[in-house]
Coordinates of C-alpha atoms and ligand atoms in Angstrom, one line a residue:
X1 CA -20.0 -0.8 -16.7
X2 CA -20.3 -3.1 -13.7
X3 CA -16.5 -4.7 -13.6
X4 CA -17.2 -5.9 -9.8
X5 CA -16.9 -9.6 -8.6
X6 CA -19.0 -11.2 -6.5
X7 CA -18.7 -14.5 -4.4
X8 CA -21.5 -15.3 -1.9
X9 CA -20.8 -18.6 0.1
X10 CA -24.5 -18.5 0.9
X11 CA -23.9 -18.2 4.8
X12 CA -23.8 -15.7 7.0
X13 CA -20.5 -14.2 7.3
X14 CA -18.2 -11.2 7.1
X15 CA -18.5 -9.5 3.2
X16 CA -15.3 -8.4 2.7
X17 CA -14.2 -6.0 0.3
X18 CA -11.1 -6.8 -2.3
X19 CA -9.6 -3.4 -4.3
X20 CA -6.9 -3.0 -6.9
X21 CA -6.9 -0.1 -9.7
X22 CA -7.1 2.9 -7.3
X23 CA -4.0 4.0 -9.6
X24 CA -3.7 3.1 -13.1
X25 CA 0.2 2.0 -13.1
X26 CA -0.3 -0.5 -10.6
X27 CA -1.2 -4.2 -12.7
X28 CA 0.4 -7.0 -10.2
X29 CA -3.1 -6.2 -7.7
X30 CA -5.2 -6.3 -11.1
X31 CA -4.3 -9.3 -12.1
X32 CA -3.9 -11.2 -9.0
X33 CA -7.5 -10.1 -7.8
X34 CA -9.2 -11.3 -11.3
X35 CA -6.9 -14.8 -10.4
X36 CA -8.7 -14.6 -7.4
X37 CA -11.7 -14.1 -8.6
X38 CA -11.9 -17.6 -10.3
X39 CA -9.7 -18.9 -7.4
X40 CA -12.1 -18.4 -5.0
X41 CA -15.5 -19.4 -6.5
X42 CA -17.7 -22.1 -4.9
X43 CA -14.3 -22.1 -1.8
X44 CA -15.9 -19.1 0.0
X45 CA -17.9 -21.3 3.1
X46 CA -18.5 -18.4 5.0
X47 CA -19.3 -14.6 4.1
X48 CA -19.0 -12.6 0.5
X49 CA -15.9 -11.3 -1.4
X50 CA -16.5 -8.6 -3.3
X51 CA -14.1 -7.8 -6.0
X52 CA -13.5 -4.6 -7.7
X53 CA -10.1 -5.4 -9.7
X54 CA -9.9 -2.2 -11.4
X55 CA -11.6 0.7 -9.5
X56 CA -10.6 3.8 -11.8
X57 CA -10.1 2.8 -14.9
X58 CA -9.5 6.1 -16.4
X59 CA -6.2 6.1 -14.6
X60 CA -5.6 2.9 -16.1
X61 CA -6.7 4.1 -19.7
X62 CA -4.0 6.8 -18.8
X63 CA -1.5 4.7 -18.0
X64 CA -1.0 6.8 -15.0
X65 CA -1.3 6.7 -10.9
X66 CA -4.0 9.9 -12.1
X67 CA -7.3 9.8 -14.2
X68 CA -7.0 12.0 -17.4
X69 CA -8.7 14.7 -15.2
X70 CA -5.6 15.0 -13.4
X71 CA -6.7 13.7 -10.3
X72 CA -5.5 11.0 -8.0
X73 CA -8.1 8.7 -6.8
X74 CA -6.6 8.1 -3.3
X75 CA -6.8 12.0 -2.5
X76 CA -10.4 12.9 -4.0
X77 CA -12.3 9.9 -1.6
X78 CA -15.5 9.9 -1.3
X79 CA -15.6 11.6 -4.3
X80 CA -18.6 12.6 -6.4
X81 CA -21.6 11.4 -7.5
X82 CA -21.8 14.0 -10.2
X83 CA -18.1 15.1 -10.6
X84 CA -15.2 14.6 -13.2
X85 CA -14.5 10.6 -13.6
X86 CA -11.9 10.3 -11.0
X87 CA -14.4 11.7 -8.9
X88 CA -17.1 9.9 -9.7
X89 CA -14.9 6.5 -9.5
X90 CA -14.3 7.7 -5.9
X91 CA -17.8 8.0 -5.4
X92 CA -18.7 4.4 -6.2
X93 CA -15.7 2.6 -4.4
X94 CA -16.6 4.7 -1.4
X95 CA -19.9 3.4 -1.6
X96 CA -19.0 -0.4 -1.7
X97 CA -16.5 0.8 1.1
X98 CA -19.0 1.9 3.3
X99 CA -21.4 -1.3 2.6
X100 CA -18.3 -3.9 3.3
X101 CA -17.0 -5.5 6.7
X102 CA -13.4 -5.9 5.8
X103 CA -11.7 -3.7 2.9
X104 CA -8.5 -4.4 1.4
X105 CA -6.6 -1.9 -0.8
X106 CA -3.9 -3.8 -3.0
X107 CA -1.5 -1.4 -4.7
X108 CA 2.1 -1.2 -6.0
X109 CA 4.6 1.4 -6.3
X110 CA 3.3 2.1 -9.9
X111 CA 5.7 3.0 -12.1
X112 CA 7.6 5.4 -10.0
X113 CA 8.7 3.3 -6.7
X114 CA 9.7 0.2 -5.9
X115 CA 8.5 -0.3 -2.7
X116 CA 8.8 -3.3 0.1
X117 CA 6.1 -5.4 0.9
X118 CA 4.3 -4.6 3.2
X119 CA 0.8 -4.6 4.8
X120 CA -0.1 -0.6 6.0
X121 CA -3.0 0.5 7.8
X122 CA -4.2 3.6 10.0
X123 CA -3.7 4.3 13.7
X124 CA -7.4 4.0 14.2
X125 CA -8.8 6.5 17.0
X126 CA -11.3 3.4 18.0
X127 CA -9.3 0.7 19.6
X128 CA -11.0 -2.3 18.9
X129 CA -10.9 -1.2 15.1
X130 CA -6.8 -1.0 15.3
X131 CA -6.8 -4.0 16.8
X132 CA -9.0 -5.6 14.2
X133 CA -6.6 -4.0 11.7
X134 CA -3.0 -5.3 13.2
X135 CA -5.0 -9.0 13.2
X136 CA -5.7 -8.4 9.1
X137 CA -2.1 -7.1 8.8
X138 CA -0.4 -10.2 10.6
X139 CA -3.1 -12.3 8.6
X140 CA -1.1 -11.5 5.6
X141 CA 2.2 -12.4 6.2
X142 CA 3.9 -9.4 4.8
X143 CA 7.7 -8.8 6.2
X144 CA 6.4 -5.1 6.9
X145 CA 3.5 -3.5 8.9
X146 CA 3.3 -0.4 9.5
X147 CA 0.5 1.8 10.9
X148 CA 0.8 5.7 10.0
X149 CA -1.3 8.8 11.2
X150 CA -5.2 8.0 10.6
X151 CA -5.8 11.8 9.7
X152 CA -5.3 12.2 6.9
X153 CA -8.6 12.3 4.5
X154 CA -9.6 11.3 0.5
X155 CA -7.7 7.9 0.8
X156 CA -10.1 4.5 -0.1
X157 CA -9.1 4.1 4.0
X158 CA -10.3 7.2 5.1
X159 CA -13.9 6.5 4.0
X160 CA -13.6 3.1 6.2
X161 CA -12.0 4.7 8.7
X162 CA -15.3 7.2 9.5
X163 CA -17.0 4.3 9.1
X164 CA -15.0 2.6 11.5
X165 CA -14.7 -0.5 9.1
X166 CA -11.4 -2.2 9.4
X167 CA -9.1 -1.6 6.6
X168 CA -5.9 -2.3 5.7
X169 CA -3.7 -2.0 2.6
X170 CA -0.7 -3.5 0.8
X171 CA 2.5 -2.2 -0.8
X172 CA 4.6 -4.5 -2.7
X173 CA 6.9 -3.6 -5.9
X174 CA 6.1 -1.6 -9.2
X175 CA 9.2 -0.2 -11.4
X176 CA 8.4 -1.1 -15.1
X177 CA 7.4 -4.6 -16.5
X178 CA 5.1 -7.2 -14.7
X179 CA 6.7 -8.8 -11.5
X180 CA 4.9 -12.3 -11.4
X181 CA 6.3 -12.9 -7.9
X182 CA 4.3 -10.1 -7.3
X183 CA 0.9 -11.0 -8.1
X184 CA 1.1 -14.7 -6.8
X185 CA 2.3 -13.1 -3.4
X186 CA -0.9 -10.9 -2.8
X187 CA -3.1 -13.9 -4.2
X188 CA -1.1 -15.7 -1.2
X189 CA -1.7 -12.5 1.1
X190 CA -5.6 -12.5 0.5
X191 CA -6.2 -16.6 0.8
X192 CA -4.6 -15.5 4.7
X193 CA -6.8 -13.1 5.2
X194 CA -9.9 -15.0 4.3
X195 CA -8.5 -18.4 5.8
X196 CA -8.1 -16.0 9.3
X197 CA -11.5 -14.3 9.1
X198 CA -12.5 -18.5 8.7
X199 CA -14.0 -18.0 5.2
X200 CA -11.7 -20.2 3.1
X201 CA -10.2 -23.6 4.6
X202 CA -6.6 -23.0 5.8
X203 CA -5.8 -26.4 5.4
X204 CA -1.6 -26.5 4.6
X205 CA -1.6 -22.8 4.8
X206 CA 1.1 -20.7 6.9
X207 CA 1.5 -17.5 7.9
X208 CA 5.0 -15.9 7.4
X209 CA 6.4 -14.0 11.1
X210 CA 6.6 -10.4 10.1
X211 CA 9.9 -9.2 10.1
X212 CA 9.6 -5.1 11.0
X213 CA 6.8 -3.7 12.6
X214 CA 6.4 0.4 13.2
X215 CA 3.6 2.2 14.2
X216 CA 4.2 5.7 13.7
X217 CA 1.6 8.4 14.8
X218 CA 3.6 11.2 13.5
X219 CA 2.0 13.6 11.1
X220 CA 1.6 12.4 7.7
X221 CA 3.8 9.6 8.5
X222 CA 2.2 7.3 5.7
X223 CA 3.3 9.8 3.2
X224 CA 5.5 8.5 0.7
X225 CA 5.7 11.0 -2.2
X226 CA 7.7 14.2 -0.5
X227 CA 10.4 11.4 1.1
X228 CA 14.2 12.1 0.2
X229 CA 13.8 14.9 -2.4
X230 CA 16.1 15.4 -5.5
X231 CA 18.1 18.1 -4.6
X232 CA 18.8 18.8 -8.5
X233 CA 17.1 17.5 -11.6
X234 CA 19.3 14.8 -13.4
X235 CA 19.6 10.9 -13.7
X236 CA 19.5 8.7 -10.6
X237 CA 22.2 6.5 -9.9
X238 CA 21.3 4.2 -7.0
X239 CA 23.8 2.3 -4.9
X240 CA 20.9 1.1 -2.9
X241 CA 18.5 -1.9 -3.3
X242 CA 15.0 -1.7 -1.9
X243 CA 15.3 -4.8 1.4
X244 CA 18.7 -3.4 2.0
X245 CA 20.0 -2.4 5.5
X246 CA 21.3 1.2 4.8
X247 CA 24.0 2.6 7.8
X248 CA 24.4 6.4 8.5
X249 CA 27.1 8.1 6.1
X250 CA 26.9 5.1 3.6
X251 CA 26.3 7.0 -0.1
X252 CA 22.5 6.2 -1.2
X253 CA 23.4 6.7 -4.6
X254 CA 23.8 10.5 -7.5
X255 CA 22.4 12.2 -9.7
X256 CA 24.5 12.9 -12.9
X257 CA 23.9 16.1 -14.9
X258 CA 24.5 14.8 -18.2
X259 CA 25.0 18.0 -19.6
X260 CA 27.5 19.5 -17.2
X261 CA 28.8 16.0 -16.0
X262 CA 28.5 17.6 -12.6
X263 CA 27.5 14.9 -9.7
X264 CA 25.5 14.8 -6.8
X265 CA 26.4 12.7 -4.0
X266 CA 24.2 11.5 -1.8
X267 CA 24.5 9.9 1.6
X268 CA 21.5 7.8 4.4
X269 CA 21.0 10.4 7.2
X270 CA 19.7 7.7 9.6
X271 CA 19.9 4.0 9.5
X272 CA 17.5 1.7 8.5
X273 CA 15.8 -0.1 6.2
X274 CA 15.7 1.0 2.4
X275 CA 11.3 0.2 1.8
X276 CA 10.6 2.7 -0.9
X277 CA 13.3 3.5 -4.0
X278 CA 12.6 5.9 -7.2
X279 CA 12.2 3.5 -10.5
X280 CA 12.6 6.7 -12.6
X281 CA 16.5 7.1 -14.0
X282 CA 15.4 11.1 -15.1
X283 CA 14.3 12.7 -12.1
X284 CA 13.5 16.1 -11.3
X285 CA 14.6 18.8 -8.6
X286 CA 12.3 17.7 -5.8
X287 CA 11.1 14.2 -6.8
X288 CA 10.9 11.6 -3.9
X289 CA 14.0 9.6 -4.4
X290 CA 13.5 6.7 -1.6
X291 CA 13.0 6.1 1.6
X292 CA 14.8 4.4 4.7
X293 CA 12.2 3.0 7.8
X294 CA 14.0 3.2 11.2
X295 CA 12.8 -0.5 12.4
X296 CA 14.8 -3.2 14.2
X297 CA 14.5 -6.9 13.1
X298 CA 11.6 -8.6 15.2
X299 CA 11.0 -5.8 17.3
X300 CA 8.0 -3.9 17.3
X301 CA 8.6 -0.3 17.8
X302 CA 6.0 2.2 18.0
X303 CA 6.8 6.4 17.4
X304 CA 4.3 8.5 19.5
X305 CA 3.3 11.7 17.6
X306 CA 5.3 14.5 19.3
X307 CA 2.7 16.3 21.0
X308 CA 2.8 14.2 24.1
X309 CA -0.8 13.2 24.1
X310 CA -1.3 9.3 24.6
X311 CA -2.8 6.8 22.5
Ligands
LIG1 ZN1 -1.2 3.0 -5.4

């Protein structure tokens, strides 16, 4: 079934690519892309919007970041025309991917991570592509942006990325329940982007100054799921709130052993800004308990990867 949206202005114009679904637990993009959907007809002057609001849904039928066949979406790209469905889901959004101008990837932090909003794309080997991709992430207005190590492969953004087609994606929220604020946010995010690439009138629209902005080339460095692990399995006691500033030796929160009443103190290495915050009270040994950014307030900061090469 063909679940795809499509909005031609009738003139010649960027098409640009609107995703949400790669992960199954992650509704604010779903809904606020089918908004859009309606939102945008017979507004488009300029170009095409393609909408795919729900790109696997056998994650989604599982209630799950992963299809039933275990897989995650974002790691099996460009998947397989003839594979297991998560596979063959990454097949066909690769394929729009690779037809489109412009893709953006809308997620949340499902129903594992609360995460701060912010607009995330790859340290693009081709300049004029990065460039194109900081001017989508401004476009936004996300309080974030943050451009991580372009390496890595089977992400929605490494099929654009070999195809050198700008792409960007956005992070905002998840936990359980629906977060309205949420949804009307990325509805908000996307009207940018179009109003920059001059498809949509940006009459009365404005675009928010980004507040923190790191580019890290570092290996992996867009990695959230190995960040701060559990030490021992147990329930997670935050005394952190994702947007807060976190100092060096403040406690980040425990983990309470209910059975032994034994507790696990835990305490922010480095300073910086808490963006990414288990949602989960019952964690395991080794689960990804948050995650503090080393920015600075209106200051761009970039991390070169180590190896003294430039970029
Ligand atoms: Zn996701």
């Amino acid at each position: 079934m063909n679940r795809t949206l499509h909005i031609e202005s009738g003139n010649s114009g960027p098409k640009v690519l609107l995703l949400a679904g790669v992960h199954g637990d992650e509704y604010e993009p779903i809904v606020a892309l089918m908004e859009l959907a309606e939102e945008l007809a017979g507004v488009i002057h300029r170009g095409s919007v393609l909408i795919d609001p729900l790109v696997n849904a056998g994650a989604y039928e599982a209630v799950s970041r992963f299809g039933a066949d275990g897989l995650d979406l974002a790691r099996v790209c460009a998947g397989s025309a003839d594979g297991s469905p998560t596979e063959q889901a990454a097949y066909r959004v690769s394929e729009r991917i690779k037809n489109a101008d412009v893709v953006i990837d809308l997620h949340t932090g499902g129903m594992a991570f609360d995460i701060y909003p912010l607009a995330g794309y790859m340290l693009h080997p081709n300049a004029s592509v990065l460039e194109q991709q900081r001017q989508l992430a401004l476009s936004t207005g996300m309080p974030l942006l943050w451009g991580t190590d372009h390496r890595p492969d089977g992400r929605t953004l490494s099929v654009a990325r070999d195809a050198d087609i700008p792409a960007i994606y956005l992070e905002y929220g998840g936990g359980s329940g629906f977060r309205k604020h949420v949804a009307e946010h990325y509805k908000e995010a996307v009207k940018r982007i179009l109003a920059q690439l001059n498809m949509l009138r940006s009459d009365g629209m404005n675009i928010p100054q980004w507040k923190y902005w790191l580019e890290d080339y570092r290996t992996d460095s867009g990695y959230l799921q190995s960040r701060m692990p559990a030490p021992v399995s147990g329930m997670f006691v935050p005394d952190v709130a994702v947007g807060d500033w976190a100092l060096a030796g403040q406690r980040f929160g425990c983990i309470i052993d209910p059975y032994t009443r034994s507790k696990h103190e835990l305490f922010v290495e480095e300073a910086g800004l808490v963006f990414l915050l288990q949602q989960r009270v019952s964690v395991q040994k080794g689960d990804a308990l948050g995650g503090i950014m080393n920015v600075t307030l209106n200051e761009k900061i970039s991390i070169d990867n180590g190896e003294g090469s430039n970029h």
